[in-house]
Coordinates of C-alpha atoms and ligand atoms in Angstrom, one line a residue:
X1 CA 100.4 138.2 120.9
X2 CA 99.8 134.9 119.3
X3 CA 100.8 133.6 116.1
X4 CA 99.9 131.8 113.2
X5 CA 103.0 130.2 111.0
X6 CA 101.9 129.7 107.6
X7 CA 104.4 127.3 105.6
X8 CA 104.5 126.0 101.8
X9 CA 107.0 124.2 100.5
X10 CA 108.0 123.3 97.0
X11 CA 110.2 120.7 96.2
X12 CA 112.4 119.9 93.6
X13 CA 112.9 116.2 92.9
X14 CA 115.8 115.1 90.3
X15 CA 114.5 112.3 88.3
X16 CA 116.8 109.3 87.8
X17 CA 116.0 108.9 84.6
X18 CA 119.3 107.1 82.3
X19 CA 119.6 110.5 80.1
X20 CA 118.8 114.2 80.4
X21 CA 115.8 115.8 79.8
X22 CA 116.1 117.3 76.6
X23 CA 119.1 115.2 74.5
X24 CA 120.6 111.8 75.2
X25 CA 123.7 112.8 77.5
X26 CA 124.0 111.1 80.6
X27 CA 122.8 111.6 84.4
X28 CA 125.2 109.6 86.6
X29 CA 126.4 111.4 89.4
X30 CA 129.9 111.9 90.0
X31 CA 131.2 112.0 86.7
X32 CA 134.4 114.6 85.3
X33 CA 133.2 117.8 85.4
X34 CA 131.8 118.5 81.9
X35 CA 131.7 115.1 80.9
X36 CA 128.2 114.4 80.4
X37 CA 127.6 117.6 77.9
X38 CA 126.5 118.1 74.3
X39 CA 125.7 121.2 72.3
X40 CA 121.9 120.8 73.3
X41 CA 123.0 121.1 77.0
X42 CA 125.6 123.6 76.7
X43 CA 122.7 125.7 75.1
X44 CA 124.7 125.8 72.2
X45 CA 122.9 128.0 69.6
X46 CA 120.8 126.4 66.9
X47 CA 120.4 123.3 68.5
X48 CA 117.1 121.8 69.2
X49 CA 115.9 120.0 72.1
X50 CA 113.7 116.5 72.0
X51 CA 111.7 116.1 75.2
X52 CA 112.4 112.6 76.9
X53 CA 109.5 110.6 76.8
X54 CA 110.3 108.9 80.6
X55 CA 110.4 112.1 82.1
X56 CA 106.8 112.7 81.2
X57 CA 105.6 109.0 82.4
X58 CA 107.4 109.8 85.9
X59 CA 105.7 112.9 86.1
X60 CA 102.1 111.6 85.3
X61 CA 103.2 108.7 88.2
X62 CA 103.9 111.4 90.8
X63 CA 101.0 113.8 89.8
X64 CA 98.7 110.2 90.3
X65 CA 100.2 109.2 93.2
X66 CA 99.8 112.7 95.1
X67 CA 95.9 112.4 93.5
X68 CA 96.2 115.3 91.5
X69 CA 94.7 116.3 88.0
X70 CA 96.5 115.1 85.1
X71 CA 96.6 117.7 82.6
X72 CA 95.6 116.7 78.9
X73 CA 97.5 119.6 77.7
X74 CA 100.8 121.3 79.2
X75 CA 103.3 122.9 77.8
X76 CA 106.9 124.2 78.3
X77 CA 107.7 128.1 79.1
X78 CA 111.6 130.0 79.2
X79 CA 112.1 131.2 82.1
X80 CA 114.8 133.9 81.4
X81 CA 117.4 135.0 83.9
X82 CA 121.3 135.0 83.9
X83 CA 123.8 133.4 85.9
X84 CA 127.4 131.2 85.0
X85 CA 126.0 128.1 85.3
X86 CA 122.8 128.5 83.2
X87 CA 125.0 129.0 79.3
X88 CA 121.3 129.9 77.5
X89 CA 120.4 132.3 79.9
X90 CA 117.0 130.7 80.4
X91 CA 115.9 127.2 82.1
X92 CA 113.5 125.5 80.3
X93 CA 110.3 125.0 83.0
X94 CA 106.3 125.1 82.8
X95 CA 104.9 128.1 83.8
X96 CA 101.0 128.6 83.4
X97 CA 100.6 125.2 82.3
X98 CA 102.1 122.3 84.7
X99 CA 101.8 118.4 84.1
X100 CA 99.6 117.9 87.3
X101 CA 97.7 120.0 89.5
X102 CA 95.7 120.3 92.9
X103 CA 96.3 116.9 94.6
X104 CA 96.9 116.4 98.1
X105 CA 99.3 114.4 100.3
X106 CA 98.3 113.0 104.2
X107 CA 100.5 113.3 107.0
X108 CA 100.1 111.8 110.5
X109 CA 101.3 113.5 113.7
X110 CA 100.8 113.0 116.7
X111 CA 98.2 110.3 116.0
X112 CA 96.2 113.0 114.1
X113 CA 96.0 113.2 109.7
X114 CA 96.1 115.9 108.0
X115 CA 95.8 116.6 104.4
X116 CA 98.2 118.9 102.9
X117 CA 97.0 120.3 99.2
X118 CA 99.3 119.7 96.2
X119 CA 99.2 123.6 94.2
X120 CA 101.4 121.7 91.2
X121 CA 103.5 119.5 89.9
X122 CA 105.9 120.6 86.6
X123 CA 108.6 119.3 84.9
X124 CA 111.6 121.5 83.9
X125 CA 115.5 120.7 83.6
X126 CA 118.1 121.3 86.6
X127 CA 121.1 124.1 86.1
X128 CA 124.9 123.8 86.1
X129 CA 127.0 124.0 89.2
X130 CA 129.3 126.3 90.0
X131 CA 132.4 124.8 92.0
X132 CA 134.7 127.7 93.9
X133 CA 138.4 127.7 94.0
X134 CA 138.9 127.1 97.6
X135 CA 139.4 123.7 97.3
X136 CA 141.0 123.8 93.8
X137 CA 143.8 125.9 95.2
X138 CA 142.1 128.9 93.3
X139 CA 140.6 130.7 95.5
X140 CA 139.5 133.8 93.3
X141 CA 138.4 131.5 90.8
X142 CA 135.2 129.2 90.2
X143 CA 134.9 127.1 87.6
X144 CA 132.3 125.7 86.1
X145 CA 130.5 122.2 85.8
X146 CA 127.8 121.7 83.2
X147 CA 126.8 117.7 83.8
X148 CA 123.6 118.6 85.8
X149 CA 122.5 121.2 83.5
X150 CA 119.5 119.2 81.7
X151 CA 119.1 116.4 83.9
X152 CA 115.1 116.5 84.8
X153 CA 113.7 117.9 87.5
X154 CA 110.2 117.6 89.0
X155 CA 109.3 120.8 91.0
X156 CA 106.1 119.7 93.6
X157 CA 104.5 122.8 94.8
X158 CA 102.5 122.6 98.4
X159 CA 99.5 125.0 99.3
X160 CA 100.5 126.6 102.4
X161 CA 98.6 124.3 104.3
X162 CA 102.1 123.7 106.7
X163 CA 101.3 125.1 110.1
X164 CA 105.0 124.4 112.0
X165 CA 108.0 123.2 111.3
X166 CA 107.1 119.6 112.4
X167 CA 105.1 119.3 109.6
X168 CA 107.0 120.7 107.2
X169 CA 109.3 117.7 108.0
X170 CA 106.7 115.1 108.4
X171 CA 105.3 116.3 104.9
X172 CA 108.9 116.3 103.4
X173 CA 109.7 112.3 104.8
X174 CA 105.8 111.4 103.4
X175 CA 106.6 112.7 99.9
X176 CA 110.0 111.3 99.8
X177 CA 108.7 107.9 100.9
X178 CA 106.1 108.2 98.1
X179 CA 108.4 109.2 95.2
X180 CA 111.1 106.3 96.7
X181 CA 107.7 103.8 96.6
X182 CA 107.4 105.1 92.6
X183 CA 111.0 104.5 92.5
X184 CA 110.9 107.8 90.1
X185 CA 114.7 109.4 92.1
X186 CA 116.7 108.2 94.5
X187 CA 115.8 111.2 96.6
X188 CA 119.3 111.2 97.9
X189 CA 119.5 114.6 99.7
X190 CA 122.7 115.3 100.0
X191 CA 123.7 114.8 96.6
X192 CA 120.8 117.4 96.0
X193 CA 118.8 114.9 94.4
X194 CA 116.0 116.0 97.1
X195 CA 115.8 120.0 97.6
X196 CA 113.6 122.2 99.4
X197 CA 112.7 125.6 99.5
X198 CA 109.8 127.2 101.8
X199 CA 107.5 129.8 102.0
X200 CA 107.2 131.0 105.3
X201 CA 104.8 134.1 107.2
X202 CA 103.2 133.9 110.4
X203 CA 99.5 135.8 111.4
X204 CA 98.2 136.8 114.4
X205 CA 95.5 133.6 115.5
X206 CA 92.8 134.0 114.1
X207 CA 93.5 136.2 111.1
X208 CA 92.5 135.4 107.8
X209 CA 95.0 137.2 105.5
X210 CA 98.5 135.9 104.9
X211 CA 101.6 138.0 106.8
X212 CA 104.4 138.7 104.3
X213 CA 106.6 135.6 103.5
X214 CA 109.9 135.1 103.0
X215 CA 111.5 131.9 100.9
X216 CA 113.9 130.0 102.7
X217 CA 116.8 128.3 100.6
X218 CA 119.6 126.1 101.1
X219 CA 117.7 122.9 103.5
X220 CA 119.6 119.7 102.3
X221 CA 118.3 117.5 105.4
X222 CA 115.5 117.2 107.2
X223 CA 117.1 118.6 110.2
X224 CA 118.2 121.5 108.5
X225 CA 114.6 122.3 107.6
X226 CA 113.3 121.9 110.7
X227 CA 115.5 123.9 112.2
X228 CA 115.8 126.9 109.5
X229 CA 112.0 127.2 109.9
X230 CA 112.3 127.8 114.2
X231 CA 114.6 130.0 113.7
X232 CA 112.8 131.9 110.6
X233 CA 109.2 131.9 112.5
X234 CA 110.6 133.0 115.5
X235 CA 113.1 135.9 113.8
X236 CA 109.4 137.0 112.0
X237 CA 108.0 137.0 115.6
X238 CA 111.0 139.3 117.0
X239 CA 110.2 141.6 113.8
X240 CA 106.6 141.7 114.6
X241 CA 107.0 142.0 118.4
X242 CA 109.0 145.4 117.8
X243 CA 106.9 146.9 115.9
X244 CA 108.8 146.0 112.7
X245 CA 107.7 144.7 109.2
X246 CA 108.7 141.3 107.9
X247 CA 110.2 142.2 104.1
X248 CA 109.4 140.0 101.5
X249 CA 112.7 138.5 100.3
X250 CA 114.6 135.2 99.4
X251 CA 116.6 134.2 102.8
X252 CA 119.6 131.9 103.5
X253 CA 120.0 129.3 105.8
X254 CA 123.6 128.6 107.0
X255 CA 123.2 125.6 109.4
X256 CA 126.8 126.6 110.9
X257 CA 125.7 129.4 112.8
X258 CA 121.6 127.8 113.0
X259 CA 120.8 131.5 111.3
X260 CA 118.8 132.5 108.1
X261 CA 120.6 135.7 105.8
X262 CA 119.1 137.8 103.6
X263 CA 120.3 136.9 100.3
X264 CA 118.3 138.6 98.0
X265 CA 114.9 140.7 97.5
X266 CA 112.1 138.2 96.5
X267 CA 111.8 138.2 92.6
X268 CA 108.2 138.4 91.4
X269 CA 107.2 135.8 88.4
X270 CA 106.8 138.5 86.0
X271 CA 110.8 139.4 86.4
X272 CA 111.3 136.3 85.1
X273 CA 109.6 137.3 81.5
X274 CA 108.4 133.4 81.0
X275 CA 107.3 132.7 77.5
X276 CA 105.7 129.9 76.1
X277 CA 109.4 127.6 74.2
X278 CA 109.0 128.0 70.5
X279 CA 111.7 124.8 70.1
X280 CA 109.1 122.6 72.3
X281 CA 105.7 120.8 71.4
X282 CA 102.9 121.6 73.8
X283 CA 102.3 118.1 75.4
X284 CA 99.4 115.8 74.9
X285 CA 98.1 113.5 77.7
X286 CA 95.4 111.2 76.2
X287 CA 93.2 109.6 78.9
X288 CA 94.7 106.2 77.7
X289 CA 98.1 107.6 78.7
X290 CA 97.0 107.7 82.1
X291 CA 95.0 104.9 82.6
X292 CA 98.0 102.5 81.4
X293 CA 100.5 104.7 84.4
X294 CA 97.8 104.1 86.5
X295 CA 97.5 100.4 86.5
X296 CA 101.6 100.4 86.8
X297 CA 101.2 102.5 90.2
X298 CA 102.7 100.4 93.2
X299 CA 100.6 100.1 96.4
X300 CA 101.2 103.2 97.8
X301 CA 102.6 104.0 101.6
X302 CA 99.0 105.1 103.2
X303 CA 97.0 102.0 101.1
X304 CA 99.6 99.5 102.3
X305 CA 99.7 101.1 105.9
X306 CA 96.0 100.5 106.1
X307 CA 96.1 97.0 104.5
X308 CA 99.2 95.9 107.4
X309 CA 96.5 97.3 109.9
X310 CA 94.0 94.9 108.9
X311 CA 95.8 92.0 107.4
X312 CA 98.3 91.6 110.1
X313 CA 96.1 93.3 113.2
X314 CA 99.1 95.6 114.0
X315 CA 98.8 99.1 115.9
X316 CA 98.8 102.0 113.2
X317 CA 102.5 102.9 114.7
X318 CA 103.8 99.7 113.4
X319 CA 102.4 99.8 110.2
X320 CA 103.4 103.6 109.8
X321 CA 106.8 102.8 110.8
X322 CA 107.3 99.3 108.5
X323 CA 105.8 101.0 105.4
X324 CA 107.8 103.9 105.8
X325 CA 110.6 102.5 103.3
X326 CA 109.5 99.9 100.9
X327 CA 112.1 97.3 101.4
X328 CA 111.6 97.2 104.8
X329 CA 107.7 96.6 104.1
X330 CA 108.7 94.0 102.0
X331 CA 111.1 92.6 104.4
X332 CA 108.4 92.4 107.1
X333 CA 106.0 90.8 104.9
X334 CA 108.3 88.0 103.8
X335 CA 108.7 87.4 107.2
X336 CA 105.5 87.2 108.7
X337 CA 104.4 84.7 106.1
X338 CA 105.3 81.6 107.9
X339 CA 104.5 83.3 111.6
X340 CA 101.3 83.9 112.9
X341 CA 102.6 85.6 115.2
X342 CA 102.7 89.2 113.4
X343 CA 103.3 91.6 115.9
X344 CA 106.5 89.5 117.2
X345 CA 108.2 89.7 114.0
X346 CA 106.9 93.5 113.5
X347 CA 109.0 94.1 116.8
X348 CA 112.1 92.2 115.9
X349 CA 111.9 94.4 112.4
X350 CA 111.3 97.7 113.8
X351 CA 113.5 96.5 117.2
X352 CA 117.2 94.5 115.9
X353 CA 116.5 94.4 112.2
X354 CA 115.9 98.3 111.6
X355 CA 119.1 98.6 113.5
X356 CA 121.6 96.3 112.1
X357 CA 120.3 98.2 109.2
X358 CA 121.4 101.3 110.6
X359 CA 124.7 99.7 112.1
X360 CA 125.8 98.5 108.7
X361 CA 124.0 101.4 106.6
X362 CA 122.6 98.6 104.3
X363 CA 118.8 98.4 102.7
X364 CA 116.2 96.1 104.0
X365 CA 117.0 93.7 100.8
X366 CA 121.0 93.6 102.3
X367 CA 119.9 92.8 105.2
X368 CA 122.3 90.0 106.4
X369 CA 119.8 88.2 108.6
X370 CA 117.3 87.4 105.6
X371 CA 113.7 87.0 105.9
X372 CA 113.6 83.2 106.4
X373 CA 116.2 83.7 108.9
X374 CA 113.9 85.9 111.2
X375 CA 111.2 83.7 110.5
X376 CA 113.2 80.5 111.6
X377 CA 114.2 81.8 114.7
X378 CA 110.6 83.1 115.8
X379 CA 109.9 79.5 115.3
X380 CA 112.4 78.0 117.6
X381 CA 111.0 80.9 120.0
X382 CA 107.8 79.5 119.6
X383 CA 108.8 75.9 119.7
X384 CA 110.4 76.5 123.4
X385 CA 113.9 76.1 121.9
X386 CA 115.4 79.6 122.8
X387 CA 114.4 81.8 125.3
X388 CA 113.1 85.5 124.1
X389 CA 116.5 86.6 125.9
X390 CA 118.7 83.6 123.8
X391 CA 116.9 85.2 120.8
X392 CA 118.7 88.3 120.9
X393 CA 122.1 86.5 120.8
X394 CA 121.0 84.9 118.5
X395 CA 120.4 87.1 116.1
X396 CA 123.4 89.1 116.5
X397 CA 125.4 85.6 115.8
X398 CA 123.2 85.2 112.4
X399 CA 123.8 89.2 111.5
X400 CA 127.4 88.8 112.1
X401 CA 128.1 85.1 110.3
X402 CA 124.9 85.0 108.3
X403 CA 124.3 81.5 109.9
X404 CA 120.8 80.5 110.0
X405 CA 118.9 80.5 113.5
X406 CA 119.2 76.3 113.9
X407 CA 122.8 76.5 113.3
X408 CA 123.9 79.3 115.3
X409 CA 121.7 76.9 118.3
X410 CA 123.4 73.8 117.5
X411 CA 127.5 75.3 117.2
X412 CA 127.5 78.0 120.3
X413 CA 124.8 75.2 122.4
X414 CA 122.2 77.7 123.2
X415 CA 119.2 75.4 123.5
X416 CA 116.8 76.2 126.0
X417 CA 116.9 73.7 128.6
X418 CA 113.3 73.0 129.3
X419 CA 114.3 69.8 131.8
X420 CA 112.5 70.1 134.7
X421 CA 115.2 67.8 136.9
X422 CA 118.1 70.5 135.4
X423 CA 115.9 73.5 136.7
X424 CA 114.8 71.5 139.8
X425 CA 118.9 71.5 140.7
X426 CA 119.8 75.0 139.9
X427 CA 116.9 76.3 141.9
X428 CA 117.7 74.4 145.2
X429 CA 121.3 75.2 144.5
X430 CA 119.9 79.0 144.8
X431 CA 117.5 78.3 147.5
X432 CA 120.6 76.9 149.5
X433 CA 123.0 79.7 148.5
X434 CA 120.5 82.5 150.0
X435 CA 118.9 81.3 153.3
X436 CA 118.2 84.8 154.1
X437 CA 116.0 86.4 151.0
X438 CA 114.6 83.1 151.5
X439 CA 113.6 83.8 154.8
X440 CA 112.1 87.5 153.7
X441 CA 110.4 86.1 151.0
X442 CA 108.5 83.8 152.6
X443 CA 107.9 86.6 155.7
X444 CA 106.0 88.0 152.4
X445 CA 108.5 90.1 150.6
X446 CA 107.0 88.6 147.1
X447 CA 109.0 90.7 145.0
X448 CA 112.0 88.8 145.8
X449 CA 111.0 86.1 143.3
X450 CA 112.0 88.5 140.7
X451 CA 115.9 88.1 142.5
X452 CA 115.4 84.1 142.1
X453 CA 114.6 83.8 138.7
X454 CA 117.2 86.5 137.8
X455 CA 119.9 84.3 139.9
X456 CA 118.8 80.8 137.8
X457 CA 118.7 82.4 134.9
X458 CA 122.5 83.8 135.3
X459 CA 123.7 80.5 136.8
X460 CA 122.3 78.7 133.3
X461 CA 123.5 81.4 131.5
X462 CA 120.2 82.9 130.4
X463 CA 119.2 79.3 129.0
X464 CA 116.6 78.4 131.4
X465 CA 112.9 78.5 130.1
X466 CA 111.8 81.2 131.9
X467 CA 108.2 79.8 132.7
X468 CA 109.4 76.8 134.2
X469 CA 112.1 78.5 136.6
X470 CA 109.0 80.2 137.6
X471 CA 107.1 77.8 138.1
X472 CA 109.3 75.8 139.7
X473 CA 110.5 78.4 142.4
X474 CA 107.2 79.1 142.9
X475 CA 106.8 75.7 144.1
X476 CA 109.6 74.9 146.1
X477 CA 110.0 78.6 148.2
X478 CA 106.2 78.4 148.7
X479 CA 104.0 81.1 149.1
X480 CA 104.8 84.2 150.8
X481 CA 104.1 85.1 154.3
X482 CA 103.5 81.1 154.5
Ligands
ZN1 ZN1 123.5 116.9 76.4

């Protein structure tokens, strides 16, 4: 039989906001463990919490950047449950009434879009963590560490629009990329700043009704998620196949052994006994409110995809792949303001500069061969002065010594040599050293020419201009079969 998956995911999203979401400790990662606590965090009782302003502007950003429906009134709920690193016993979230609701997000694969719905977007605060003694030396023991508890947290709910676990992972990088364009987290996964869980069932084709799903925790990288949801839809299909029933349940994935584990049975909402927080304010989201977050919105990833398409005549790829990351878009555009030449410096960015990035694990704005220096050395390119070939040394010598293009020419003597009485000799210095292939090529073995301008361009040390050895061989070996 044929199947259907059937995939939602919600993420949560840490906000990097200076201080938590509910008093005014800090959020920086890395801290002692229990540094950044107060009485409000530690859910001391009588204390009161005082809801941080920035968290709600971030919130109304994301929920306008994903196109979805501000709320004018939402409002915090308890959601009550117990575990060691939660000290009230309940996590402050919204329940019935989120910040934002039923926006969308597009995703592109395989050339095609597709629009993925948005359920929800809410605010709430993130837990403790609890750290176990195996690596304290301890190992009955875990200990506590309260400095996440109260940092904010955006959870972004999906409609289970997902229909494999490509794009569940294409729809992961698209929101990241938006919420790094907002600049609202650092989205660093694997300091949990980015987390996913997912919703997963699969149908026969065809059906209407949802199978029964199972969550899926525990995905800290894209790879992870990708490969937790195979195995998960194909464990389902084994189920199915023999005549079993999938159980609805919270599931596991250990990415040493590539398996999911039954943790838990799936808890329903009600077990959670939310309430509406008598300690919080319901909050109030005048239209002006909006308007004013609005007009502070970035261009977003999809608006200036489109706009590189049309401003620059690139293919959609390049544009998809240069506005992936910000930086990088900005990189690009730097650069191709004194080239006309867009699609050249599109390929040296998404070509050598996306991967000295990579090399050196810096951002776009690190990059050590700046901007100017891409564009400078497209312009000796274009001038004749370096080859395409020179180029590439080139611009390893200006990411390794930060030299600009005309210096790195001028010290190492890599100018082209366009002189057609140097070219002239090299070529007749070939044509000497290889009577045969001569011979072949003019008996009409054309191909060969490709061997003569390879053996110039070695003897000159790739400095030849490329035209002119052709042109030049062209002339003297004279046509083929001649
Ligand atoms: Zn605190």
């Amino acid at each position: 039989m044929e199947y259907e998956t059937v995939i939602g995911l919600e993420v949560h999203v840490q906000l990097s906001t200076k201080s938590k979401i509910f008093c005014s400790c800090d959020t920086s990662f890395g801290a002692a463990p229990n540094e950044n606590t107060c009485p409000i965090c530690l859910g001391m009782p009588g204390v009161l919490p005082v809801l941080n302003k920035e968290v709600v502007q971030r919130a109304i950003r994301v929920g306008l950047a994903t196109e979805s429906t501000i709320a004018d009134y939402s409002q915090f709920a308890r959601k009550n449950y117990f575990y060691p690193d939660l000290p009230k016993g309940y996590q402050i979230s919204q329940y019935d009434k989120p910040v934002a609701e039923r926006g969308k997000i597009e995703i592109v694969l395989d050339g095609e879009t597709k629009t993925i719905g948005i359920t929800r977007v809410h605010i709430e605060e993130d837990a403790g963590k609890l750290i176990h003694g195996e690596n304290l030396g301890h190992p009955d023991s875990s200990y506590v560490d309260l400095n996440r508890t109260g940092v904010p947290l955006l959870e972004i709910v999906s409609e289970p629009d997902i229909r494999s676990p490509e794009e569940a992972k294409k729809y992961l990088e698209k929101l990241k990329t938006i919420l790094l364009y907002l600049d609202v987290s650092d989205c660093n996964m694997e300091e949990g700043s980015l987390r996913c869980d997912a919703n997963v069932s699969i149908r026969p084709m065809g059906a209407t009704q949802f199978g029964t799903r199972t969550e899926l925790k525990n995905m800290n990288s894209f790879r992870f998620l990708q490969r937790a949801l195979d195995y998960e839809v194909e464990r389902q299909r084994q189920v199915l196949e023999d005549g079993g029933k999938v159980v609805q349940e919270t599931r596991l994935y250990d990415p040493d052994k590539n398996v999911t584990i039954s943790m838990r049975g799936k808890e329903e909402a009600h077990d959670y006994r939310y309430f509406p927080d008598p300690d919080l304010v319901p909050v109030v989201v005048n239209s002006d409110w909006v308007e004013e977050a609005r007009a502070t919105l970035p261009e977003l990833p999809d608006a200036k995809r489109d706009r590189f398409v049309a401003e620059y005549s690139l293919p959609t790829y390049d544009a998809e792949v240069l506005t992936a990351v910000r930086a990088v878009a900005d990189y690009f555009e730097e650069a191709a303001k004194g080239n006309k030449n867009s699609k050249a410096v599109s390929n040296w960015v998404m070509g050598d500069v996306l991967r000295v990035l990579k090399e050196k694990n810096l951002t776009a704005g690190e990059c050590p061969v700046t901007p100017a220096m891409l564009s400078g050395m497209l312009d000796l390119m274009d001038k004749g002065v370096i080859s395409g070939k020179i180029a590439k040394t080139v611009f390893d010598e200006m990411a390794a010594t930060g030299k600009d293009a005309k210096t790195v020419v001028e010290e190492k003597g890599l100018t082209q040599i366009s002189d057609t009485g140097a070219i002239e000799a090299e070529v007749d210095k070939i044509i000497a050293a290889n009577p045969s292939q001569v011979a072949e090529y003019r008996g009409g073995k054309d191909k060969l020419i490709g061997f003569f301008v390879g053996q110039v361009m070695r003897a000159t040390k790739g400095k030849a201009n490329p035209a002119l050895v052709n042109e030049i061989l062209t002339e003297k070996l004279g046509k083929p079969g001649s």
